[in-house]
Structures are given as structure tokens and as C-alpha cells.
mmCIF file of C-alpha atoms in Angstrom:
data_model
loop_
_atom_site.group_PDB
_atom_site.id
_atom_site.type_symbol
_atom_site.label_atom_id
_atom_site.label_comp_id
_atom_site.label_asym_id
_atom_site.label_seq_id
_atom_site.Cartn_x
_atom_site.Cartn_y
_atom_site.Cartn_z
ATOM 1 C CA MET A 22 -62.168 256.904 -70.935
ATOM 2 C CA ASP A 23 -64.346 254.768 -68.455
ATOM 3 C CA VAL A 24 -63.428 251.571 -66.809
ATOM 4 C CA LEU A 25 -65.249 249.464 -69.417
ATOM 5 C CA GLU A 26 -63.520 251.158 -72.314
ATOM 6 C CA THR A 27 -60.172 250.767 -70.536
ATOM 7 C CA ALA A 28 -60.826 247.057 -69.937
ATOM 8 C CA TYR A 29 -61.984 246.554 -73.587
ATOM 9 C CA PHE A 30 -58.743 248.198 -75.099
ATOM 10 C CA VAL A 31 -56.545 246.316 -72.743
ATOM 11 C CA CYS A 32 -58.157 243.035 -73.958
ATOM 12 C CA VAL A 33 -57.916 244.091 -77.601
ATOM 13 C CA LEU A 34 -54.212 245.043 -77.056
ATOM 14 C CA ALA A 35 -53.436 241.626 -75.491
ATOM 15 C CA ILE A 36 -55.208 239.968 -78.335
ATOM 16 C CA VAL A 37 -53.245 241.993 -80.871
ATOM 17 C CA ILE A 38 -49.764 241.342 -79.251
ATOM 18 C CA LEU A 39 -50.497 237.581 -78.901
ATOM 19 C CA SER A 40 -51.993 237.081 -82.381
ATOM 20 C CA VAL A 41 -49.074 239.011 -84.012
ATOM 21 C CA LEU A 42 -46.500 236.936 -82.073
ATOM 22 C CA LEU A 43 -48.145 233.610 -82.932
ATOM 23 C CA ASN A 44 -48.685 234.311 -86.541
ATOM 24 C CA ALA A 45 -45.179 235.870 -86.885
ATOM 25 C CA ILE A 46 -43.686 232.586 -85.577
ATOM 26 C CA ILE A 47 -45.837 230.663 -88.115
ATOM 27 C CA ILE A 48 -44.657 232.820 -91.056
ATOM 28 C CA PHE A 49 -41.003 232.375 -89.911
ATOM 29 C CA THR A 50 -41.444 228.586 -89.447
ATOM 30 C CA ILE A 51 -43.037 228.024 -92.899
ATOM 31 C CA ILE A 52 -40.582 230.081 -94.789
ATOM 32 C CA TYR A 53 -37.350 229.370 -93.056
ATOM 33 C CA LYS A 54 -37.898 225.857 -91.403
ATOM 34 C CA ILE A 55 -40.486 223.956 -93.432
ATOM 35 C CA LYS A 56 -39.403 225.464 -96.762
ATOM 36 C CA VAL A 57 -42.300 223.756 -98.702
ATOM 37 C CA THR A 58 -45.082 225.115 -100.825
ATOM 38 C CA LYS A 59 -47.763 222.482 -100.369
ATOM 39 C CA LEU A 60 -51.344 223.729 -100.448
ATOM 40 C CA PRO A 61 -51.892 223.815 -96.587
ATOM 41 C CA HIS A 62 -48.710 225.743 -96.055
ATOM 42 C CA VAL A 63 -49.538 228.271 -98.761
ATOM 43 C CA PHE A 64 -52.902 228.721 -97.317
ATOM 44 C CA ILE A 65 -51.881 228.928 -93.627
ATOM 45 C CA LEU A 66 -49.080 231.430 -94.629
ATOM 46 C CA SER A 67 -51.773 233.583 -96.396
ATOM 47 C CA ILE A 68 -54.032 233.320 -93.345
ATOM 48 C CA SER A 69 -51.296 234.331 -90.839
ATOM 49 C CA ILE A 70 -50.223 237.361 -93.062
ATOM 50 C CA PHE A 71 -53.879 238.441 -93.280
ATOM 51 C CA ASP A 72 -54.473 237.944 -89.607
ATOM 52 C CA ILE A 73 -51.473 240.254 -88.626
ATOM 53 C CA ILE A 74 -52.816 242.958 -91.071
ATOM 54 C CA HIS A 75 -56.428 242.556 -89.683
ATOM 55 C CA THR A 76 -55.463 242.822 -86.088
ATOM 56 C CA LEU A 77 -53.143 245.874 -86.624
ATOM 57 C CA ILE A 78 -55.544 247.787 -88.870
ATOM 58 C CA GLY A 79 -58.599 247.102 -86.499
ATOM 59 C CA PHE A 80 -56.626 248.108 -83.395
ATOM 60 C CA GLY A 81 -55.104 251.217 -85.087
ATOM 61 C CA ALA A 82 -58.498 252.383 -86.258
ATOM 62 C CA GLU A 83 -60.105 251.983 -82.876
ATOM 63 C CA LEU A 84 -57.291 253.853 -81.200
ATOM 64 C CA ASN A 85 -57.666 256.592 -83.702
ATOM 65 C CA VAL A 86 -61.353 257.008 -82.802
ATOM 66 C CA LEU A 87 -60.713 256.675 -79.068
ATOM 67 C CA TYR A 88 -58.104 259.522 -79.091
ATOM 68 C CA GLY A 89 -60.119 261.703 -81.582
ATOM 69 C CA ILE A 90 -57.486 261.568 -84.254
ATOM 70 C CA TYR A 91 -60.206 261.265 -86.773
ATOM 71 C CA SER A 92 -63.878 261.065 -86.706
ATOM 72 C CA LEU A 93 -65.959 258.086 -87.895
ATOM 73 C CA LYS A 94 -68.072 260.577 -89.968
ATOM 74 C CA LYS A 95 -65.186 260.662 -92.362
ATOM 75 C CA SER A 96 -66.581 258.070 -94.625
ATOM 76 C CA PHE A 97 -63.379 257.144 -96.449
ATOM 77 C CA VAL A 98 -61.632 256.185 -93.280
ATOM 78 C CA CYS A 99 -64.759 254.377 -91.938
ATOM 79 C CA ILE A 100 -65.379 252.418 -95.155
ATOM 80 C CA GLY A 101 -61.671 251.729 -95.813
ATOM 81 C CA ALA A 102 -61.034 250.020 -92.443
ATOM 82 C CA SER A 103 -64.290 248.117 -92.490
ATOM 83 C CA PHE A 104 -63.705 246.950 -96.175
ATOM 84 C CA VAL A 105 -60.267 245.656 -95.361
ATOM 85 C CA THR A 106 -61.533 243.868 -92.191
ATOM 86 C CA PHE A 107 -64.366 242.264 -94.015
ATOM 87 C CA PHE A 108 -62.334 241.221 -96.847
ATOM 88 C CA ILE A 109 -59.638 239.536 -94.632
ATOM 89 C CA THR A 110 -62.461 237.937 -92.566
ATOM 90 C CA ALA A 111 -64.414 236.414 -95.369
ATOM 91 C CA SER A 112 -61.228 235.328 -97.211
ATOM 92 C CA ASN A 113 -59.777 233.502 -94.161
ATOM 93 C CA ILE A 114 -62.946 231.832 -93.313
ATOM 94 C CA LEU A 115 -63.050 230.335 -96.703
ATOM 95 C CA LYS A 116 -59.438 229.332 -96.566
ATOM 96 C CA THR A 117 -60.006 227.582 -93.190
ATOM 97 C CA VAL A 118 -62.979 225.614 -94.803
ATOM 98 C CA ILE A 119 -60.813 224.689 -97.880
ATOM 99 C CA ILE A 120 -57.878 223.482 -95.670
ATOM 100 C CA SER A 121 -60.187 221.338 -93.588
ATOM 101 C CA ILE A 122 -61.665 219.793 -96.903
ATOM 102 C CA MET A 123 -58.211 219.136 -98.359
ATOM 103 C CA ARG A 124 -57.275 217.285 -95.100
ATOM 104 C CA ALA A 125 -60.418 215.173 -95.432
ATOM 105 C CA ILE A 126 -59.751 214.429 -99.106
ATOM 106 C CA SER A 127 -56.121 213.487 -98.299
ATOM 107 C CA ILE A 128 -57.355 210.960 -95.758
ATOM 108 C CA LYS A 129 -60.340 209.581 -97.641
ATOM 109 C CA TRP A 130 -58.915 209.840 -101.197
ATOM 110 C CA PRO A 131 -55.182 210.003 -100.940
ATOM 111 C CA PHE A 132 -54.628 209.215 -104.633
ATOM 112 C CA PHE A 133 -56.957 211.763 -105.820
ATOM 113 C CA TYR A 134 -55.390 214.401 -103.496
ATOM 114 C CA ILE A 135 -51.754 213.562 -104.756
ATOM 115 C CA LYS A 136 -52.888 213.604 -108.335
ATOM 116 C CA TYR A 137 -55.059 216.736 -108.473
ATOM 117 C CA CYS A 138 -55.044 218.758 -105.183
ATOM 118 C CA LYS A 139 -51.325 219.054 -104.802
ATOM 119 C CA THR A 140 -50.751 220.656 -108.198
ATOM 120 C CA VAL A 141 -49.700 224.246 -108.497
ATOM 121 C CA LYS A 142 -52.625 225.063 -110.782
ATOM 122 C CA VAL A 143 -55.318 223.899 -108.197
ATOM 123 C CA ARG A 144 -53.516 225.627 -105.444
ATOM 124 C CA THR A 145 -53.348 228.805 -107.296
ATOM 125 C CA LEU A 146 -57.007 228.691 -108.342
ATOM 126 C CA LEU A 147 -58.286 227.802 -104.872
ATOM 127 C CA LEU A 148 -56.254 230.765 -103.327
ATOM 128 C CA PHE A 149 -57.578 233.105 -106.086
ATOM 129 C CA PHE A 150 -61.087 231.980 -105.414
ATOM 130 C CA CYS A 151 -60.679 232.765 -101.584
ATOM 131 C CA TYR A 152 -59.420 236.302 -102.415
ATOM 132 C CA LEU A 153 -62.260 236.862 -104.797
ATOM 133 C CA TYR A 154 -64.775 235.583 -102.355
ATOM 134 C CA GLY A 155 -63.327 237.841 -99.680
ATOM 135 C CA PHE A 156 -63.403 240.845 -102.015
ATOM 136 C CA LEU A 157 -66.972 240.383 -103.289
ATOM 137 C CA TRP A 158 -68.755 240.669 -99.862
ATOM 138 C CA PRO A 159 -67.371 244.010 -98.756
ATOM 139 C CA SER A 160 -67.667 245.338 -102.284
ATOM 140 C CA PHE A 161 -71.494 244.902 -102.431
ATOM 141 C CA PRO A 162 -72.345 247.780 -100.077
ATOM 142 C CA LEU A 163 -70.139 250.051 -102.149
ATOM 143 C CA ILE A 164 -72.165 249.463 -105.283
ATOM 144 C CA GLY A 165 -75.604 249.907 -103.609
ATOM 145 C CA TRP A 166 -76.454 246.683 -101.927
ATOM 146 C CA SER A 167 -76.630 247.912 -98.372
ATOM 147 C CA LYS A 168 -74.132 250.290 -96.995
ATOM 148 C CA TYR A 169 -71.527 250.722 -94.375
ATOM 149 C CA GLU A 170 -72.570 252.616 -90.998
ATOM 150 C CA ILE A 171 -71.084 253.493 -87.784
ATOM 151 C CA ASP A 172 -71.238 250.522 -85.468
ATOM 152 C CA LEU A 173 -73.834 250.832 -82.594
ATOM 153 C CA ASP A 174 -71.100 251.102 -79.976
ATOM 154 C CA LYS A 175 -69.487 254.071 -81.970
ATOM 155 C CA LYS A 176 -66.041 252.361 -82.006
ATOM 156 C CA ARG A 177 -65.719 251.437 -85.616
ATOM 157 C CA CYS A 178 -67.537 251.426 -88.967
ATOM 158 C CA SER A 179 -69.521 248.210 -89.589
ATOM 159 C CA LEU A 180 -72.552 246.943 -91.455
ATOM 160 C CA ASP A 181 -75.999 248.546 -91.504
ATOM 161 C CA TRP A 182 -77.442 246.805 -88.362
ATOM 162 C CA ASN A 183 -80.332 249.324 -88.184
ATOM 163 C CA LEU A 184 -81.521 248.511 -91.675
ATOM 164 C CA THR A 185 -81.466 252.140 -92.829
ATOM 165 C CA HIS A 186 -80.852 251.099 -96.305
ATOM 166 C CA SER A 187 -83.571 249.399 -98.436
ATOM 167 C CA GLY A 188 -81.164 246.607 -99.430
ATOM 168 C CA SER A 189 -79.588 245.895 -95.859
ATOM 169 C CA LEU A 190 -82.146 243.341 -94.939
ATOM 170 C CA SER A 191 -81.411 241.003 -97.989
ATOM 171 C CA TYR A 192 -77.677 241.652 -97.742
ATOM 172 C CA LEU A 193 -77.516 240.722 -93.996
ATOM 173 C CA ILE A 194 -79.592 237.553 -94.679
ATOM 174 C CA THR A 195 -77.181 236.508 -97.585
ATOM 175 C CA VAL A 196 -73.981 237.307 -95.451
ATOM 176 C CA PHE A 197 -75.392 235.271 -92.683
ATOM 177 C CA LEU A 198 -76.000 232.321 -94.986
ATOM 178 C CA PHE A 199 -72.677 232.472 -97.019
ATOM 179 C CA CYS A 200 -70.352 233.743 -94.423
ATOM 180 C CA TYR A 201 -71.487 231.975 -91.301
ATOM 181 C CA PHE A 202 -74.096 229.111 -91.942
ATOM 182 C CA LEU A 203 -72.523 227.399 -94.964
ATOM 183 C CA PRO A 204 -69.003 227.534 -93.588
ATOM 184 C CA ILE A 205 -69.933 225.916 -90.373
ATOM 185 C CA ILE A 206 -71.989 223.338 -92.033
ATOM 186 C CA GLY A 207 -68.891 222.550 -94.219
ATOM 187 C CA LEU A 208 -66.661 222.273 -91.181
ATOM 188 C CA ILE A 209 -69.091 220.057 -89.327
ATOM 189 C CA PHE A 210 -69.354 217.913 -92.554
ATOM 190 C CA VAL A 211 -65.501 217.573 -92.794
ATOM 191 C CA TYR A 212 -65.232 216.749 -89.043
ATOM 192 C CA ASN A 213 -67.890 213.951 -89.532
ATOM 193 C CA ALA A 214 -66.078 212.607 -92.698
ATOM 194 C CA VAL A 215 -62.694 212.459 -90.908
ATOM 195 C CA LYS A 216 -64.230 210.913 -87.795
ATOM 196 C CA GLU A 217 -65.946 208.322 -89.936
ATOM 197 C CA LYS A 218 -62.677 207.432 -91.663
ATOM 198 C CA VAL A 219 -60.721 207.209 -88.355
ATOM 199 C CA VAL A 220 -63.309 205.025 -86.483
ATOM 200 C CA SER A 221 -64.480 202.930 -89.365
ATOM 201 C CA LYS A 222 -63.573 199.272 -89.332
ATOM 202 C CA CYS A 223 -64.331 198.771 -92.923
ATOM 203 C CA THR A 224 -61.460 200.881 -94.339
ATOM 204 C CA VAL A 225 -57.967 199.739 -95.024
ATOM 205 C CA LYS A 226 -56.464 197.802 -92.179
ATOM 206 C CA ARG A 227 -54.270 199.869 -89.958
ATOM 207 C CA ALA A 228 -51.327 197.341 -90.064
ATOM 208 C CA GLN A 229 -51.304 197.721 -93.842
ATOM 209 C CA VAL A 230 -51.471 201.551 -93.759
ATOM 210 C CA GLY A 231 -48.739 202.056 -91.222
ATOM 211 C CA THR A 232 -48.386 203.941 -87.805
ATOM 212 C CA ASN A 233 -47.675 207.350 -89.316
ATOM 213 C CA ARG A 234 -50.827 207.232 -91.274
ATOM 214 C CA ASP A 235 -52.907 206.408 -88.210
ATOM 215 C CA ILE A 236 -51.312 209.275 -86.346
ATOM 216 C CA LEU A 237 -51.975 211.663 -89.136
ATOM 217 C CA GLU A 238 -55.642 210.817 -89.307
ATOM 218 C CA MET A 239 -55.859 211.415 -85.487
ATOM 219 C CA VAL A 240 -54.208 214.774 -85.739
ATOM 220 C CA TYR A 241 -56.509 215.788 -88.626
ATOM 221 C CA LEU A 242 -59.466 214.716 -86.594
ATOM 222 C CA LYS A 243 -58.330 216.837 -83.673
ATOM 223 C CA LEU A 244 -57.676 219.926 -85.953
ATOM 224 C CA SER A 245 -61.189 219.502 -87.607
ATOM 225 C CA LEU A 246 -62.770 219.356 -84.223
ATOM 226 C CA TRP A 247 -61.077 222.516 -82.909
ATOM 227 C CA SER A 248 -61.916 224.288 -86.230
ATOM 228 C CA VAL A 249 -65.620 223.654 -85.535
ATOM 229 C CA ILE A 250 -65.443 224.769 -81.940
ATOM 230 C CA PHE A 251 -63.495 227.952 -82.461
ATOM 231 C CA TYR A 252 -65.538 228.964 -85.503
ATOM 232 C CA PHE A 253 -68.796 228.424 -83.562
ATOM 233 C CA VAL A 254 -67.600 230.319 -80.519
ATOM 234 C CA ILE A 255 -65.874 233.335 -82.392
ATOM 235 C CA TRP A 256 -68.538 233.863 -85.109
ATOM 236 C CA THR A 257 -71.778 233.003 -83.517
ATOM 237 C CA PRO A 258 -71.978 236.421 -81.716
ATOM 238 C CA TYR A 259 -71.857 238.223 -84.876
ATOM 239 C CA ALA A 260 -74.284 235.830 -86.569
ATOM 240 C CA SER A 261 -76.613 236.391 -83.735
ATOM 241 C CA ALA A 262 -76.256 240.175 -84.177
ATOM 242 C CA SER A 263 -77.216 239.765 -87.739
ATOM 243 C CA LEU A 264 -80.359 237.614 -86.730
ATOM 244 C CA LEU A 265 -81.367 240.403 -84.298
ATOM 245 C CA SER A 266 -81.095 242.985 -87.054
ATOM 246 C CA ILE A 267 -82.988 240.784 -89.583
ATOM 247 C CA PHE A 268 -85.850 240.452 -87.125
ATOM 248 C CA LYS A 269 -85.539 244.089 -86.097
ATOM 249 C CA ILE A 270 -84.939 243.383 -82.489
ATOM 250 C CA LYS A 271 -83.345 246.235 -80.587
ATOM 251 C CA SER A 272 -80.205 245.199 -78.641
ATOM 252 C CA PRO A 273 -77.778 247.107 -76.447
ATOM 253 C CA SER A 274 -74.616 248.530 -78.042
ATOM 254 C CA VAL A 275 -72.391 246.393 -75.756
ATOM 255 C CA ILE A 276 -73.458 243.381 -77.665
ATOM 256 C CA TYR A 277 -71.692 244.685 -80.807
ATOM 257 C CA THR A 278 -68.647 245.619 -78.706
ATOM 258 C CA LEU A 279 -68.539 241.879 -77.589
ATOM 259 C CA CYS A 280 -68.935 240.782 -81.191
ATOM 260 C CA ALA A 281 -65.980 242.856 -82.333
ATOM 261 C CA LEU A 282 -63.898 241.519 -79.497
ATOM 262 C CA PHE A 283 -64.750 237.839 -80.223
ATOM 263 C CA SER A 284 -64.008 238.435 -84.011
ATOM 264 C CA LYS A 285 -60.471 239.595 -83.070
ATOM 265 C CA LEU A 286 -59.850 236.195 -81.422
ATOM 266 C CA SER A 287 -60.026 234.575 -84.758
ATOM 267 C CA ALA A 288 -56.425 235.710 -85.496
ATOM 268 C CA ILE A 289 -55.507 233.544 -82.376
ATOM 269 C CA SER A 290 -57.730 230.620 -83.085
ATOM 270 C CA ASN A 291 -56.503 230.349 -86.690
ATOM 271 C CA ALA A 292 -52.986 230.117 -85.493
ATOM 272 C CA LEU A 293 -53.794 227.534 -82.936
ATOM 273 C CA THR A 294 -56.144 225.234 -85.117
ATOM 274 C CA ASN A 295 -53.889 225.417 -88.275
ATOM 275 C CA CYS A 296 -50.487 225.087 -86.565
ATOM 276 C CA TYR A 297 -50.007 224.911 -82.839
ATOM 277 C CA PHE A 298 -52.403 222.089 -82.259
ATOM 278 C CA ASN A 299 -50.412 220.166 -84.948
ATOM 279 C CA LYS A 300 -47.603 217.964 -83.486
ATOM 280 C CA TYR A 301 -45.824 218.008 -86.798
ATOM 281 C CA PHE A 302 -45.753 221.814 -86.783
ATOM 282 C CA ARG A 303 -44.607 221.817 -83.246
ATOM 283 C CA ASN A 304 -41.620 219.706 -84.219
ATOM 284 C CA HIS A 305 -40.530 222.415 -86.769
ATOM 285 C CA ILE A 306 -40.938 225.064 -84.111
ATOM 286 C CA LYS A 307 -38.589 223.144 -81.865
ATOM 287 C CA LYS A 308 -35.846 223.658 -84.591
ATOM 288 C CA ILE A 309 -35.851 227.330 -84.007
ATOM 289 C CA LYS A 310 -32.767 228.345 -82.125
ATOM 290 C CA LEU A 311 -34.558 230.435 -79.542
ATOM 291 C CA PHE A 312 -36.879 227.640 -78.640
ATOM 292 C CA GLN A 313 -34.118 225.066 -78.627
ATOM 293 C CA CYS A 314 -32.379 227.177 -76.001
ATOM 294 C CA PHE A 315 -35.585 227.200 -74.018
ATOM 295 C CA ILE A 316 -36.120 223.642 -74.270
ATOM 296 C CA ASN A 317 -32.465 222.831 -73.292
ATOM 297 C CA ARG A 318 -32.607 225.066 -70.256
ATOM 298 C CA ASN A 319 -35.839 223.328 -69.283
ATOM 299 C CA LYS A 320 -34.311 219.991 -69.632
ATOM 300 C CA GLU A 321 -31.325 221.125 -67.541
ATOM 301 C CA SER A 322 -33.504 222.356 -64.721
ATOM 302 C CA ASN A 323 -35.506 219.166 -64.756
ATOM 303 C CA ASP A 324 -32.280 217.061 -64.579
ATOM 304 C CA ASN A 325 -31.201 219.126 -61.596
ATOM 305 C CA VAL A 326 -34.444 218.688 -59.839
ATOM 306 C CA THR A 327 -34.161 214.894 -60.448
ATOM 307 C CA LEU A 328 -30.650 214.657 -59.294
#
């Protein structure tokens, strides 16, 4: 294993450890501290569970290839890991978009949100739709629309970037539109809608709405902005790789290694944007005994320095 491969797997290992830790704390906090089943919490819980599975399966598969435990030529292993990864990725992208839309609706049309969006039926249908959406895209290559192939850097199984299948071109174009372009347009639209609500002087007076409402709107604006930024940074490399393939432009294999590395960062960015950048969620984290001990020790050390 050369220096570049060693550096790559060290980076991947660091991402896996950090993402598992962050998402495990989220799962624990939602289940044992928040103890509610509102739509955002259910979606965030699902995203965190999926992200842990995603990072562990992806890292495990690449380690097996690295140490020669199995070959990528074994199609069932290659296709299985790629299918699960694609399913989780597409599903989590849609969940992120829906969470952002629900936040915008709760700010712009709070009565509509309370009456319809908070119901168990709507929550179940939306979650089912995300799972179905995530399941359909990796299923198409299995039924003849494109196919799975060994990635150009030989580290994993991926999509048919070389367009060796007759349906790969149309498939990559469709995936680019529905799994990258439309989601980012949706996130930008939500950000603009929330920003318009926050800065507008023609809405309900802040004095009548209350301070908490004002703070909540600012928090949602911040989360919407970071959702757009992280989504663009993390998924633009893979979108660019798709465009290179669509226009049949040859590119070095290291590009696809970087694409895979950036995609793994989504497990961390999802945790940050959905929870850790949210002051209300951080307040729940502070209730965990381990963090309380850390906070108290930090206060004591600061007091001693002050004295």
C-alpha cells in the first residue's frame, strides 16, 4: 500500500469514527432525552441510523478490497455494497430536503403545519416515500437500465462511468437531475423562503409573535444555509463526475477517489446541519451526564483561573 492509499484510508477511518460518534450521540439524545416523535426528529433519527450503516458498510467493503479478502469481480459483493450505499444516499438526500421544506412551512404557514404536517399519517407517508425513492434509483441498474461496474480507482463498485452499457448515458443524466440538481434547487428555494420570512417587514410584527419565535426563525435560516453549503460541497464532485461521463471526457481515477471521500463526509454534515448547529438540540445534549461532567469541570477550571 503506497503513501496515497495510506493517507486515503486514514482519512476514511477518521471520517468513519467521527460520523459514528456524532450520529450515535444524536440517536441516544433523540430516544432518551428528547423522547418525542415529531416529524423532524423521526427523519433525523432515520438519517443518523442510515449514516452509521453507510459509513461502516462502505469502509468495510474498501478494507476487504484493500487486503484482498474478496475481489470486486465477485458481482454479488460489488453490487450489494453499491446498492446499499446508493439506497442510503438517495434516501437521506430526500429526507434532508423534506426536513428543510417542513421547517420553511412551519415558519411561513404554522397553522397548516400544525394541522396537516404534524400528523402521524403524513409523517409515515413522507418517510415511506423517502425509502421508496432511495430504493428505486439503485434498483434500475439491476433491471437493465445501466449497470454496476468497478469504479475507475478500483476501490469499490459504482456506476457505469465509462458508459459501457447502452442505457448508462440516459441513466446518469436522470440521476444527475433527480439526485443532485433538483435537491439543490429545492434547498436553495427553501433557504430563500426562510430568509424572506425572516427579513420581511410585511409579516406579523415581532412584538406580537414573541422572542422565541424570532430566535427559531433565525435558527432555521442558519440550518437552511448550511444545508445548501454542505450539499453543494459534498455532492458537486460526484455530479461533476457524472457530467464528465455524460460528455465522454476522460478523467484520472483519482477524481473518483476524491468523489468517494467527499461523499463519506455527508454522514458528518448531516449530523452538523440537522442537530449540532441547532441550539435547541445542543441544550438536550447538555443534559447527558457525560457532557454535564465535562461542562462542570470546564466551569470549575474557569473559576479557578478567574480567582
